[in-house]
Each structure stands twice: as C-alpha cells, then as structure tokens.
Amino acid sequence: MDYNRRTFLKTAATGTIAVTVSPDLAFSSEKPVIIEVVNPRNRVPVSLIIDDSTTLVNMAHFGIPQFAEVFPDKYKQDWRKLPREIPDSFVREFGEWSAAYGVKGKYSIVPYPACTGWVNRFIPGWTKRELEESLKLVREVIVPNWDIHPEMVSHTRVIDIKTGKPYPLATPEFMENWEWSQNKSADELAAYQAYALNILKEAGLNCEGLTTPGGYGGRNQDNLAIGTLQAVRDVYGSEVPHYFRDLFTEKGVSVAPQVRFPSGLDTSDPKCVVSILGCTGDWFGGWDGLEPGDVNLFITADLQKGRMVDVIDSGEPAIMVCHWPGIYFNGEKTGFNILKTVKNRLDQKYNHLIWMKLSEISRYWAAKELTTITLDSKLIKLKAPFAAPDFTLKMNASVKNPFLKNAAPLQKVNNIRNLKSGTFFTENRETLICFDLKKGETEILL
Ligand SMILES: [Zn+2]
C-alpha cells in the first residue's frame, strides 16, 4: 500500500470522484476510499414548474384563438367561455399556501402575455394600478419560494425585436411555440430571449432562467442552451443560468439536471448553463384549464405507486410540471386541489424530501458536477467554480472528527435526517459531511 499515493480524479458525471487508499481511516485494509457528492443534505430535491402564468391575463383565454388561427383543426376549445382573468386573490391564496407548506419551484411571468399588453407598461383591460399591484403581489408573495421565468415574449406571436411589433403572418414560422426558433443561431436566440428578460427586469423582477413556450428550441437544443447562457448573464449577470425545456415521464430515462457548456472553470469567471428536466406531465388541470388531471398518476392513495414515487425512490430530483390555467381551473381550482393532495401524500410517505427552486437545484448540480475533489492521505481538497449551500459529501469510511479549515467546527448528528450545513453523520463505515461550499478552494481534514 502506498500511503503517499496522490489520486487526482476529476468529477465524473455520476458525481463519484476521489479514490485513495489511506491507513488512517477506519476501514479494512486495501479498500479504496470513494468520495461522492450526493444530494443536498442527503435528501431528494422536489420542485414544481408552473407554466403559462403571468399577471392578471388568463393565457388560455387569449392564447387559444391565436393558436387556432394557425391550426384551426387543433384548437377548437370554446375560449370565449374561459375567464379572461386569473385573479390576484387566487395568486395570493396559492402563494400563501406554498409559503405555509414550503412548496417551491418556478412561476412564469409571460412578459407580453398573448400580445395583450406589456407587464412593464400596461395591459389593456386592467388599470395601471391593477397591474402594479399584481406585480407587487408577485414580488412579495410568489418570489420568496419561486423563481421567476419569462416564457419568451408573448407565448404566441414572434415579436420583431427591432420594431417591437408581431410579424404580420400567423403561421408556424412566426409563432414562438413552433418553427421560428428551430433554425436560429445562438446569438439570435440570445437576443430574443434577452428582449423578454429585459421586460421583466424593467418590471422589477429578477430572473436566473427562462422557460420555453411550447416547442420553442426543441430541435435547436445547443443554440437554445448557449443562447440562454448568454441572455441570462447579459441581462441579470446570473452566475448559473438555467432553463426548462424538456420533460420525461418514462421509467429508465434520467431526469437529473444537465450541466451544459462549462467553460473557464479555472478562471474567476466560470460559466455553464443548466437544463432542468421535468419528470411528470401536466396531470393537474392542463394548459387550457379544461381537462381535470389525476392525482394517482403522481402518487396513489396507498402511497405505493406513481411517477413521483418512482423518481423519488431513484434519488433523482422529482420536478413536477403544471400550467397556471389548470391550477385555477376557471375558479374550480381542480389543479390546485390535486397539488394539495400530492403534497399531503408525499408528506405521509417521505421524511427526506427537500423542496427547492429551480435556481437552487441548478446551482447545486453545477457545483456537484464541476467541483474538482482530491483526497491526499487525510486531506480532502475541493476546487469549486461555483458556491453551493448544503453541499454534501459521502465517503465509505468512518471519520471521527472531520474538520473544515477556516470554518466553524462541524457538529456531529446522531440521526441522518438531522444532517444540515455544518454537521456530519457517521455510521457503519460511512460518513456524510454537509457544509456550505464556497467558490474557490476548501480543505477538509479527516
Ligand atoms: Zn407555456
């Protein structure tokens, strides 16, 4: 056994990293120590993506006739019977419930909702004061638990960003949901996306990511990712931009966040962009608020089956997807009631979930995948391009008293469920260490 052997393995996509053999740790001889970055606090991240929300405007009422103009055979919903507004009283009810129950995720604010008006200027049909109060409500009640994303500019017609007008033709080539984005360069997408982000910035909302409307960028994924990295950094200076474009509901397909286009990791200005994947369909109330969902698709009453059970048990982040008109369901709140039941059932079954915003998951995954970890005898060295709270390492060795250099002493916890930043847990030749990872270098003495 070579006690001084220095093993230097860069992070693999799996998160399994440094391997060494050391006589100083309490484990059987010759067994390599494997250090792995696991989920934050060794819990399973859970989140909810809310699409097609904005201020006041019911996107289904105003969007359906514009979609029907392009595809008359496909959009036959009687949009006139849908309410034109999703009221702020419901936004408040939902926001206060999510705050009380710790439910977190992403909430869209479509900047020019279905071409009705501009959230940073005015929306015809509502007073200026109603718009200002709606934005204030979002800032105060929604923002604490939810990332804000634009869902491009209008979610219907493509806007000519030189003139601010929609293009004249209502064809798939000029709709955000369909063709326009599929053949644009990364720079063209970045410019369009920055245009959307700037409207929200002017409306006093902070964004670290964006959501694609409908099929936007689906056949242009690399340019979408690079264009998002550029746009979010240019407009907001966010360190770890992210986006939501795809969801997968099939067993066996990973739904772990994808950390894409990392660069400059050794510089003071590291870059990457994170693609967040949903793991469910909208089984709440649909994008138009006309098709009731089914709570049992998420988790059954006996708590044994359902997509959320499958994904949580796999250990990957379980990120649900819904649409705001379906949550409100034209005042019947069908989707909201399904969400309440899902939350209740998850709480009955699990005590190791951690609700996170998409920006928090993105930052954690960027740190998890891009931090370089080496183990030299009893010293773990981490080189992190990005900071991440609740960063958690797991190793197959007993450690009596791990010590984080230049930080408060780590406290030992006797129950793994009490693991949080600044603590460690050790049992049966396995140790978990949880701390707030700082950007740059960190040393842990075992
Ligand atoms: Zn949408």
Short mmCIF file of N, CA and C and ligand atoms in Angstrom, two decimals, residues 51-52 151 155 213-214 323, ligand 1:
data_model
loop_
_atom_site.label_atom_id
_atom_site.label_comp_id
_atom_site.label_asym_id
_atom_site.label_seq_id
_atom_site.Cartn_x
_atom_site.Cartn_y
_atom_site.Cartn_z
N ASP A 51 -46.09 26.75 -15.56
CA ASP A 51 -46.02 27.42 -16.85
C ASP A 51 -47.30 28.24 -17.09
N ASP A 52 -47.18 29.18 -18.01
CA ASP A 52 -48.32 29.95 -18.53
C ASP A 52 -48.99 30.83 -17.48
N GLU A 151 -41.57 33.36 -20.37
CA GLU A 151 -41.79 32.21 -21.25
C GLU A 151 -41.77 32.78 -22.66
N HIS A 155 -45.54 34.16 -25.87
CA HIS A 155 -46.03 32.77 -25.88
C HIS A 155 -46.96 32.51 -27.06
N PRO A 213 -41.67 28.37 -24.45
CA PRO A 213 -43.09 28.15 -24.74
C PRO A 213 -43.27 27.03 -25.76
N GLY A 214 -44.14 26.10 -25.47
CA GLY A 214 -44.45 25.03 -26.41
C GLY A 214 -43.21 24.34 -26.93
N HIS A 323 -49.62 23.87 -15.46
CA HIS A 323 -49.92 25.14 -16.12
C HIS A 323 -50.91 25.91 -15.24
ZN ZN B 1 -46.21 27.52 -21.73
#
